[in-house]
CSV table of C-alpha atoms and ligand atoms in Angstrom, one decimal:
chain,number,residue,atom,x,y,z
A,1,MET,CA,26.8,-21.4,9.4
A,2,LYS,CA,28.5,-18.5,11.7
A,3,ASN,CA,30.2,-15.3,10.3
A,4,SER,CA,33.0,-13.7,12.3
A,5,LYS,CA,30.7,-11.3,14.5
A,6,GLY,CA,29.3,-14.5,16.0
A,7,LYS,CA,25.9,-14.7,13.7
A,8,GLU,CA,24.5,-17.6,11.9
A,9,LYS,CA,22.3,-17.6,9.0
A,10,THR,CA,19.5,-21.1,8.9
A,11,ARG,CA,18.0,-21.5,6.0
A,12,ALA,CA,13.6,-21.8,7.1
A,13,ILE,CA,10.6,-22.2,7.0
A,14,CYS,CA,8.4,-19.2,8.9
A,15,ARG,CA,5.4,-20.8,11.1
A,16,THR,CA,3.9,-17.1,12.1
A,17,CYS,CA,1.1,-18.3,9.2
A,18,MET,CA,0.0,-21.4,7.7
A,19,ILE,CA,1.9,-20.1,4.2
A,20,SER,CA,4.6,-21.0,5.4
A,21,CYS,CA,6.8,-19.3,3.4
A,22,GLY,CA,10.9,-20.8,3.1
A,23,VAL,CA,12.7,-17.8,4.9
A,24,PHE,CA,16.8,-17.5,5.8
A,25,MET,CA,16.7,-16.5,9.9
A,26,GLU,CA,19.7,-14.2,11.7
A,27,ILE,CA,20.5,-16.0,15.1
A,28,VAL,CA,22.5,-14.9,17.9
A,29,ASP,CA,24.0,-15.9,20.9
A,30,GLY,CA,20.6,-18.9,19.8
A,31,ARG,CA,18.4,-15.9,19.7
A,32,VAL,CA,16.3,-15.4,16.9
A,33,LYS,CA,16.9,-11.6,15.7
A,34,SER,CA,15.5,-11.6,12.4
A,35,LEU,CA,14.2,-13.0,9.1
A,36,ILE,CA,14.7,-12.4,5.6
A,37,GLY,CA,12.8,-14.5,2.3
A,38,ASP,CA,14.5,-16.8,0.7
A,39,SER,CA,15.2,-16.1,-2.9
A,40,ASP,CA,15.6,-19.9,-4.5
A,41,ASP,CA,12.8,-21.5,-2.1
A,42,PRO,CA,10.4,-22.9,-5.0
A,43,ALA,CA,7.5,-21.6,-3.5
A,44,SER,CA,7.5,-18.2,-1.7
A,45,HIS,CA,10.7,-17.2,-4.3
A,46,GLY,CA,11.9,-14.9,-1.3
A,47,TYR,CA,9.0,-13.6,-0.2
A,48,SER,CA,7.8,-12.6,3.5
A,49,CYS,CA,5.6,-10.3,5.0
A,50,ARG,CA,5.7,-7.8,8.0
A,51,ARG,CA,4.1,-10.1,10.5
A,52,GLY,CA,6.8,-13.1,9.5
A,53,ARG,CA,10.3,-10.9,10.0
A,54,ASP,CA,8.6,-9.4,13.2
A,55,ILE,CA,10.0,-12.6,13.8
A,56,GLU,CA,11.4,-12.4,17.3
A,57,GLY,CA,8.8,-9.8,18.9
A,58,HIS,CA,6.6,-12.6,17.6
A,59,LEU,CA,8.7,-15.1,19.5
A,60,TYR,CA,10.3,-13.3,23.1
A,61,GLY,CA,7.4,-10.3,23.6
A,62,PRO,CA,6.4,-10.0,27.0
A,63,ASN,CA,3.3,-10.3,26.0
A,64,ARG,CA,3.7,-13.9,24.8
A,65,ILE,CA,2.1,-16.1,26.7
A,66,LEU,CA,3.7,-19.1,27.4
A,67,ARG,CA,1.7,-21.2,30.1
A,68,PRO,CA,-1.6,-21.3,30.6
A,69,LEU,CA,-3.6,-18.9,33.1
A,70,GLN,CA,-6.2,-18.7,35.1
A,71,LYS,CA,-8.1,-15.9,36.7
A,72,ASP,CA,-7.7,-16.0,40.7
A,73,ALA,CA,-10.7,-15.0,43.1
A,74,ASN,CA,-9.3,-11.1,43.0
A,75,GLY,CA,-10.2,-11.7,38.9
A,76,GLU,CA,-6.1,-11.9,38.2
A,77,PHE,CA,-4.4,-14.3,36.5
A,78,GLN,CA,-2.2,-16.7,37.3
A,79,SER,CA,-0.4,-19.2,35.9
A,80,VAL,CA,-1.5,-22.7,36.3
A,81,SER,CA,-0.5,-26.0,34.8
A,82,PRO,CA,-1.2,-27.6,31.3
A,83,GLN,CA,-3.6,-30.7,33.6
A,84,THR,CA,-5.1,-27.6,35.9
A,85,ALA,CA,-6.3,-26.0,32.5
A,86,VAL,CA,-7.9,-29.6,31.1
A,87,SER,CA,-9.4,-29.8,34.0
A,88,GLY,CA,-11.4,-27.0,34.7
A,89,ILE,CA,-12.3,-26.5,31.4
A,90,ALA,CA,-13.4,-30.3,31.2
A,91,GLU,CA,-15.2,-29.6,34.4
A,92,ARG,CA,-17.5,-26.7,33.4
A,93,LEU,CA,-17.8,-28.0,30.2
A,94,SER,CA,-19.7,-30.8,31.3
A,95,GLU,CA,-21.9,-28.8,33.9
A,96,ILE,CA,-23.1,-26.8,30.8
A,97,VAL,CA,-23.8,-29.5,28.7
A,98,ASP,CA,-25.8,-31.3,31.4
A,99,LYS,CA,-27.4,-27.9,31.9
A,100,HIS,CA,-28.2,-26.9,28.3
A,101,GLY,CA,-26.8,-29.8,25.8
A,102,PRO,CA,-24.0,-30.7,23.1
A,103,ALA,CA,-25.4,-27.4,21.0
A,104,SER,CA,-24.4,-25.0,24.2
A,105,VAL,CA,-20.8,-25.3,23.4
A,106,ALA,CA,-19.9,-23.6,20.6
A,107,LEU,CA,-16.4,-23.6,18.9
A,108,TYR,CA,-14.7,-20.9,17.2
A,109,SER,CA,-11.4,-21.3,15.1
A,110,GLY,CA,-9.7,-18.6,13.8
A,111,THR,CA,-8.1,-18.8,10.6
A,112,TYR,CA,-4.1,-20.8,12.1
A,113,ALA,CA,-6.7,-23.1,14.0
A,114,LEU,CA,-8.2,-24.8,10.7
A,115,ALA,CA,-5.0,-25.8,9.0
A,116,PRO,CA,-4.0,-29.4,9.7
A,117,PRO,CA,-4.3,-30.5,12.7
A,118,GLY,CA,-5.8,-27.7,14.3
A,119,GLY,CA,-9.3,-27.9,12.2
A,120,MET,CA,-9.1,-31.9,12.2
A,121,VAL,CA,-8.8,-32.2,15.7
A,122,SER,CA,-11.3,-29.6,16.8
A,123,GLY,CA,-13.5,-30.6,14.2
A,124,ALA,CA,-13.1,-34.0,16.1
A,125,PHE,CA,-13.9,-32.5,18.9
A,126,MET,CA,-17.1,-31.2,18.1
A,127,ASP,CA,-18.4,-33.9,16.6
A,128,ALA,CA,-18.0,-36.4,20.5
A,129,LEU,CA,-19.2,-33.7,22.3
A,130,GLY,CA,-22.8,-33.6,19.7
A,131,SER,CA,-22.5,-29.9,19.0
A,132,PRO,CA,-22.8,-28.5,15.4
A,133,MET,CA,-21.9,-25.3,16.8
A,134,SER,CA,-18.6,-24.7,14.8
A,135,PHE,CA,-17.9,-21.7,14.0
A,136,SER,CA,-14.6,-20.1,11.9
A,137,CYS,CA,-13.2,-16.4,10.1
A,138,GLY,CA,-14.8,-18.5,7.2
A,139,SER,CA,-18.7,-18.8,8.4
A,140,ILE,CA,-17.9,-15.1,10.4
A,141,ASP,CA,-16.9,-13.2,6.5
A,142,GLN,CA,-17.8,-14.8,4.5
A,143,PRO,CA,-20.7,-17.2,5.3
A,144,GLY,CA,-21.7,-16.6,1.7
A,145,LYS,CA,-20.2,-19.1,0.4
A,146,LEU,CA,-21.4,-21.7,1.9
A,147,LEU,CA,-24.8,-21.6,1.8
A,148,ALA,CA,-24.8,-20.2,-2.3
A,149,ARG,CA,-22.9,-23.7,-2.5
A,150,ALA,CA,-25.5,-26.1,-0.7
A,151,LEU,CA,-28.1,-23.9,-2.9
A,152,HIS,CA,-26.0,-23.8,-5.9
A,153,GLY,CA,-25.1,-27.6,-5.4
A,154,LYS,CA,-21.2,-28.6,-5.3
A,155,TRP,CA,-18.1,-29.2,-8.0
A,156,HIS,CA,-16.2,-32.0,-6.4
A,157,ALA,CA,-13.8,-31.3,-9.1
A,158,GLY,CA,-12.9,-28.6,-7.4
A,159,GLY,CA,-12.6,-25.3,-10.4
A,160,THR,CA,-10.2,-24.0,-12.8
A,161,ALA,CA,-5.9,-23.8,-11.7
A,162,PHE,CA,-5.4,-20.1,-11.9
A,163,ALA,CA,-1.7,-21.2,-13.6
A,164,GLU,CA,-3.7,-22.8,-16.2
A,165,ALA,CA,-6.8,-19.6,-16.7
A,166,GLU,CA,-7.2,-17.1,-19.6
A,167,THR,CA,-9.7,-15.0,-17.2
A,168,TRP,CA,-10.1,-14.0,-13.4
A,169,LEU,CA,-13.0,-12.7,-12.0
A,170,PHE,CA,-12.0,-11.1,-8.8
A,171,ILE,CA,-14.8,-9.4,-7.1
A,172,GLY,CA,-15.1,-7.4,-3.8
A,173,THR,CA,-11.5,-9.1,-2.7
A,174,ASN,CA,-7.9,-8.2,-3.2
A,175,PRO,CA,-5.6,-11.3,-3.7
A,176,ALA,CA,-2.6,-9.2,-4.0
A,177,VAL,CA,-2.7,-8.8,-0.4
A,178,SER,CA,-4.9,-11.0,0.9
A,179,GLY,CA,-3.6,-14.4,-1.2
A,180,LEU,CA,-7.1,-15.8,-1.3
A,181,GLY,CA,-9.9,-16.8,-4.8
A,182,GLY,CA,-7.7,-18.7,-6.5
A,183,VAL,CA,-4.3,-17.6,-6.7
A,184,PRO,CA,-1.8,-19.8,-4.7
A,185,THR,CA,-1.3,-17.9,-1.2
A,186,ILE,CA,2.2,-18.0,-1.3
A,187,ASN,CA,3.7,-15.1,-2.7
A,188,PRO,CA,0.6,-13.9,-4.4
A,189,ASN,CA,1.7,-10.5,-6.4
A,190,TRP,CA,3.7,-13.1,-7.4
A,191,HIS,CA,1.6,-15.3,-9.1
A,192,LEU,CA,-0.2,-12.4,-10.6
A,193,HIS,CA,1.9,-10.3,-11.8
A,194,ARG,CA,3.1,-13.8,-13.7
A,195,ALA,CA,-0.2,-14.5,-14.7
A,196,VAL,CA,-0.4,-10.8,-16.1
A,197,LYS,CA,2.2,-11.4,-17.7
A,198,ARG,CA,1.3,-14.4,-19.7
A,199,GLY,CA,-2.0,-13.3,-20.7
A,200,ILE,CA,-4.5,-13.9,-18.3
A,201,LYS,CA,-7.4,-11.1,-18.5
A,202,LEU,CA,-8.7,-10.2,-14.8
A,203,ILE,CA,-11.2,-8.4,-14.2
A,204,VAL,CA,-11.8,-7.3,-11.0
A,205,ILE,CA,-14.8,-5.8,-9.6
A,206,ASP,CA,-14.3,-3.8,-6.6
A,207,PRO,CA,-14.8,0.1,-5.9
A,208,ARG,CA,-11.8,0.5,-4.8
A,209,ARG,CA,-8.8,0.9,-7.1
A,210,SER,CA,-7.2,-1.8,-5.2
A,211,GLU,CA,-3.6,-3.2,-5.8
A,212,THR,CA,-5.2,-6.4,-7.6
A,213,ALA,CA,-7.5,-3.9,-9.7
A,214,GLN,CA,-4.6,-2.5,-11.3
A,215,LYS,CA,-3.1,-5.3,-12.9
A,216,ALA,CA,-6.9,-5.6,-14.2
A,217,ARG,CA,-7.6,-5.7,-18.6
A,218,VAL,CA,-11.3,-4.5,-17.0
A,219,HIS,CA,-11.8,-3.1,-13.7
A,220,LEU,CA,-15.7,-2.1,-12.7
A,221,GLN,CA,-15.6,0.4,-10.4
A,222,PRO,CA,-19.0,0.7,-9.3
A,223,VAL,CA,-21.3,1.8,-5.6
A,224,PRO,CA,-20.4,-0.3,-2.4
A,225,GLY,CA,-23.0,-3.4,-1.6
A,226,GLU,CA,-24.3,-3.1,-5.8
A,227,ASP,CA,-22.1,-6.9,-5.9
A,228,ALA,CA,-25.6,-8.6,-7.1
A,229,THR,CA,-26.5,-6.5,-9.1
A,230,ILE,CA,-23.6,-6.6,-11.3
A,231,LEU,CA,-23.1,-10.1,-11.3
A,232,ALA,CA,-27.0,-10.3,-12.4
A,233,GLY,CA,-26.4,-8.6,-15.3
A,234,MET,CA,-23.6,-10.7,-16.0
A,235,VAL,CA,-25.5,-13.6,-15.9
A,236,ARG,CA,-28.0,-12.0,-18.2
A,237,LEU,CA,-25.9,-10.7,-20.6
A,238,VAL,CA,-24.0,-14.3,-21.0
A,239,LEU,CA,-27.5,-15.6,-21.4
A,240,ALA,CA,-28.5,-12.9,-24.0
A,241,GLU,CA,-25.5,-13.2,-26.4
A,242,GLY,CA,-25.4,-17.6,-25.9
A,243,LEU,CA,-22.7,-16.9,-24.6
A,244,GLU,CA,-22.9,-20.1,-22.0
A,245,ASP,CA,-20.8,-23.6,-22.7
A,246,LYS,CA,-23.7,-25.5,-23.9
A,247,ASP,CA,-22.4,-28.6,-23.5
A,248,PHE,CA,-21.5,-28.4,-20.2
A,249,VAL,CA,-24.1,-26.4,-19.0
A,250,ALA,CA,-27.2,-29.1,-20.4
A,251,GLU,CA,-25.0,-31.8,-18.5
A,252,ASN,CA,-24.2,-30.4,-15.5
A,253,GLY,CA,-27.0,-27.6,-15.0
A,254,LYS,CA,-30.7,-27.6,-14.6
A,255,ASN,CA,-34.0,-25.1,-14.1
A,256,LEU,CA,-31.8,-22.8,-17.2
A,257,GLU,CA,-35.5,-21.0,-17.9
A,258,GLU,CA,-35.5,-19.8,-14.3
A,259,LEU,CA,-32.3,-18.4,-13.8
A,260,ARG,CA,-32.9,-16.2,-17.1
A,261,GLN,CA,-36.3,-15.4,-16.6
A,262,HIS,CA,-35.6,-14.2,-12.7
A,263,VAL,CA,-32.1,-11.6,-13.9
A,264,GLU,CA,-34.1,-10.2,-17.3
A,265,PRO,CA,-34.8,-7.1,-15.6
A,266,PHE,CA,-30.7,-6.7,-15.3
A,267,THR,CA,-29.9,-5.1,-18.5
A,268,PRO,CA,-26.6,-3.6,-18.7
A,269,GLU,CA,-28.1,0.4,-18.8
A,270,PHE,CA,-30.4,-0.3,-15.4
A,271,VAL,CA,-27.1,-2.3,-14.0
A,272,GLU,CA,-25.7,1.2,-15.1
A,273,LYS,CA,-28.1,3.1,-13.3
A,274,ARG,CA,-28.0,1.2,-10.1
A,275,ALA,CA,-24.3,0.7,-9.9
A,276,ASP,CA,-22.8,3.5,-11.6
A,277,ILE,CA,-20.9,1.0,-13.5
A,278,PRO,CA,-20.8,2.4,-17.5
A,279,ALA,CA,-22.4,0.0,-19.6
A,280,ASP,CA,-20.7,-0.9,-22.0
A,281,GLN,CA,-18.1,-2.0,-19.7
A,282,LEU,CA,-19.7,-4.4,-17.8
A,283,ARG,CA,-20.4,-5.7,-21.5
A,284,GLU,CA,-17.4,-6.2,-22.4
A,285,ALA,CA,-16.5,-7.6,-19.0
A,286,THR,CA,-18.7,-10.5,-19.6
A,287,ARG,CA,-18.0,-10.7,-22.8
A,288,ILE,CA,-14.5,-11.0,-22.0
A,289,PHE,CA,-15.0,-13.5,-19.1
A,290,ALA,CA,-17.2,-15.7,-20.8
A,291,ASN,CA,-15.2,-16.1,-24.5
A,292,ALA,CA,-12.0,-17.7,-22.8
A,293,LYS,CA,-12.3,-20.7,-22.7
A,294,THR,CA,-10.8,-21.6,-18.8
A,295,GLY,CA,-11.2,-19.0,-15.9
A,296,GLY,CA,-12.2,-19.3,-12.8
A,297,ALA,CA,-13.6,-16.1,-10.6
A,298,SER,CA,-13.9,-15.0,-6.5
A,299,ALA,CA,-15.4,-13.0,-4.6
A,300,GLY,CA,-14.0,-12.2,-0.9
A,301,THR,CA,-15.0,-10.2,2.2
A,302,GLY,CA,-15.9,-7.0,-0.1
A,303,SER,CA,-19.0,-8.8,-1.4
A,304,ASN,CA,-20.1,-11.0,1.4
A,305,MET,CA,-20.4,-8.3,4.1
A,306,SER,CA,-22.0,-6.2,2.0
A,307,PRO,CA,-25.8,-6.6,1.7
A,308,ARG,CA,-27.3,-10.1,-0.6
A,309,GLY,CA,-24.0,-11.4,0.0
A,310,THR,CA,-25.3,-14.6,-0.6
A,311,LEU,CA,-27.0,-13.5,-3.1
A,312,ALA,CA,-23.9,-12.4,-4.9
A,313,GLU,CA,-22.2,-15.5,-4.5
A,314,TYR,CA,-25.0,-17.8,-5.5
A,315,LEU,CA,-24.9,-15.6,-9.0
A,316,LEU,CA,-21.0,-15.9,-9.0
A,317,ALA,CA,-21.6,-19.5,-8.6
A,318,CYS,CA,-23.9,-19.8,-11.2
A,319,LEU,CA,-21.8,-17.4,-13.7
A,320,ILE,CA,-18.8,-20.5,-13.2
A,321,THR,CA,-21.4,-22.5,-14.2
A,322,LEU,CA,-23.0,-20.8,-17.3
A,323,CYS,CA,-19.7,-20.3,-18.6
A,324,GLY,CA,-17.7,-24.3,-17.8
A,325,PHE,CA,-15.1,-23.0,-15.8
A,326,ARG,CA,-14.8,-26.4,-13.6
A,327,ALA,CA,-12.2,-29.1,-13.3
A,328,LYS,CA,-12.7,-31.6,-16.1
A,329,GLN,CA,-11.6,-35.2,-16.9
A,330,GLY,CA,-7.8,-34.5,-17.8
A,331,ASP,CA,-7.4,-30.6,-16.8
A,332,ARG,CA,-4.1,-31.1,-14.6
A,333,VAL,CA,-4.8,-30.8,-10.7
A,334,PRO,CA,-2.2,-28.3,-10.0
A,335,ASN,CA,-1.9,-29.3,-6.4
A,336,PRO,CA,-3.8,-33.1,-5.3
A,337,GLY,CA,-2.9,-32.8,-1.4
A,338,VAL,CA,-0.3,-35.3,-0.2
A,339,LEU,CA,-3.2,-37.3,1.7
A,340,VAL,CA,-5.7,-37.7,-1.4
D,401,SF4,S1,3.5,-14.9,4.9
D,401,SF4,FE1,4.7,-14.3,6.6
D,401,SF4,S2,3.9,-15.0,8.7
D,401,SF4,FE2,3.2,-16.6,6.9
D,401,SF4,S3,4.7,-17.4,6.8
D,401,SF4,FE3,5.4,-16.2,4.8
D,401,SF4,S4,6.7,-14.4,5.8
D,401,SF4,FE4,5.5,-16.3,7.6
């Protein structure tokens, strides 16, 4: 609808990232001028971020690439047709594959490229090529997640829904800003705020008093690089105090005694000495976490990019399994996905 100054306000979805916030766009003479969050949107609740609000720059900025560019003999970029670009790339890739084999071609997908259909098409492309060398933002900055899952085993039903959880442990991650780690990615601060209001007990392990840590029931503020030590201490405490979900572990776990032996040296006092967090605070956090009926935990870039990041992810997976915080028969699945 246009107002008297010729401005038009249109309800839309921001497509700058895959979060897809519901927004209003202001359009003047056919050009998008600005964007604000739509407070009536049932998913994003009025949220918009700085990047989304810079839509005019994204759409009309002088550096935006609107057509394929290829370097000429002088090293200058020249505009070429999509057909020329695709044929040139195919020719060059064929030469490389013929000479060095399919694994000589690697593919890196950024965050947005992982969303459908980009992720599916790039996966199919690499399958057709016969190369296993696919990388992404996840494999670069959080490789421990995949390795730990391979070592620990994957629970195909997924985890507890954040909206249903009594407790949640965040380690080396700040979902209030990143929207990762189990909190719904769309307007994460709104969801965290609501969860705290309904009584969720957040435990945050982060050297920094992050935006998420400010909402925590317990904030463990260790020296950096000791996440695996802290998690080993939590696993040890759960086992030492008999707080594990015994039925779930008996049915789904194995090698419990080996795990117990490996974490035995990580007493609260040892963790205090090494990670610089009070032993009693570790006990408090562990008891809150393990005594909850439902919960979840997630590690982020902070843990994964620190020393022993894979071990931290593995111990976190052990902690979640020990507490039985896996989706079980009869649990509500908040977002089953449209294609499943
Ligand atoms: S998070 Fe920001 S960039 Fe992404 S859809 Fe929402 S407003 Fe747009």
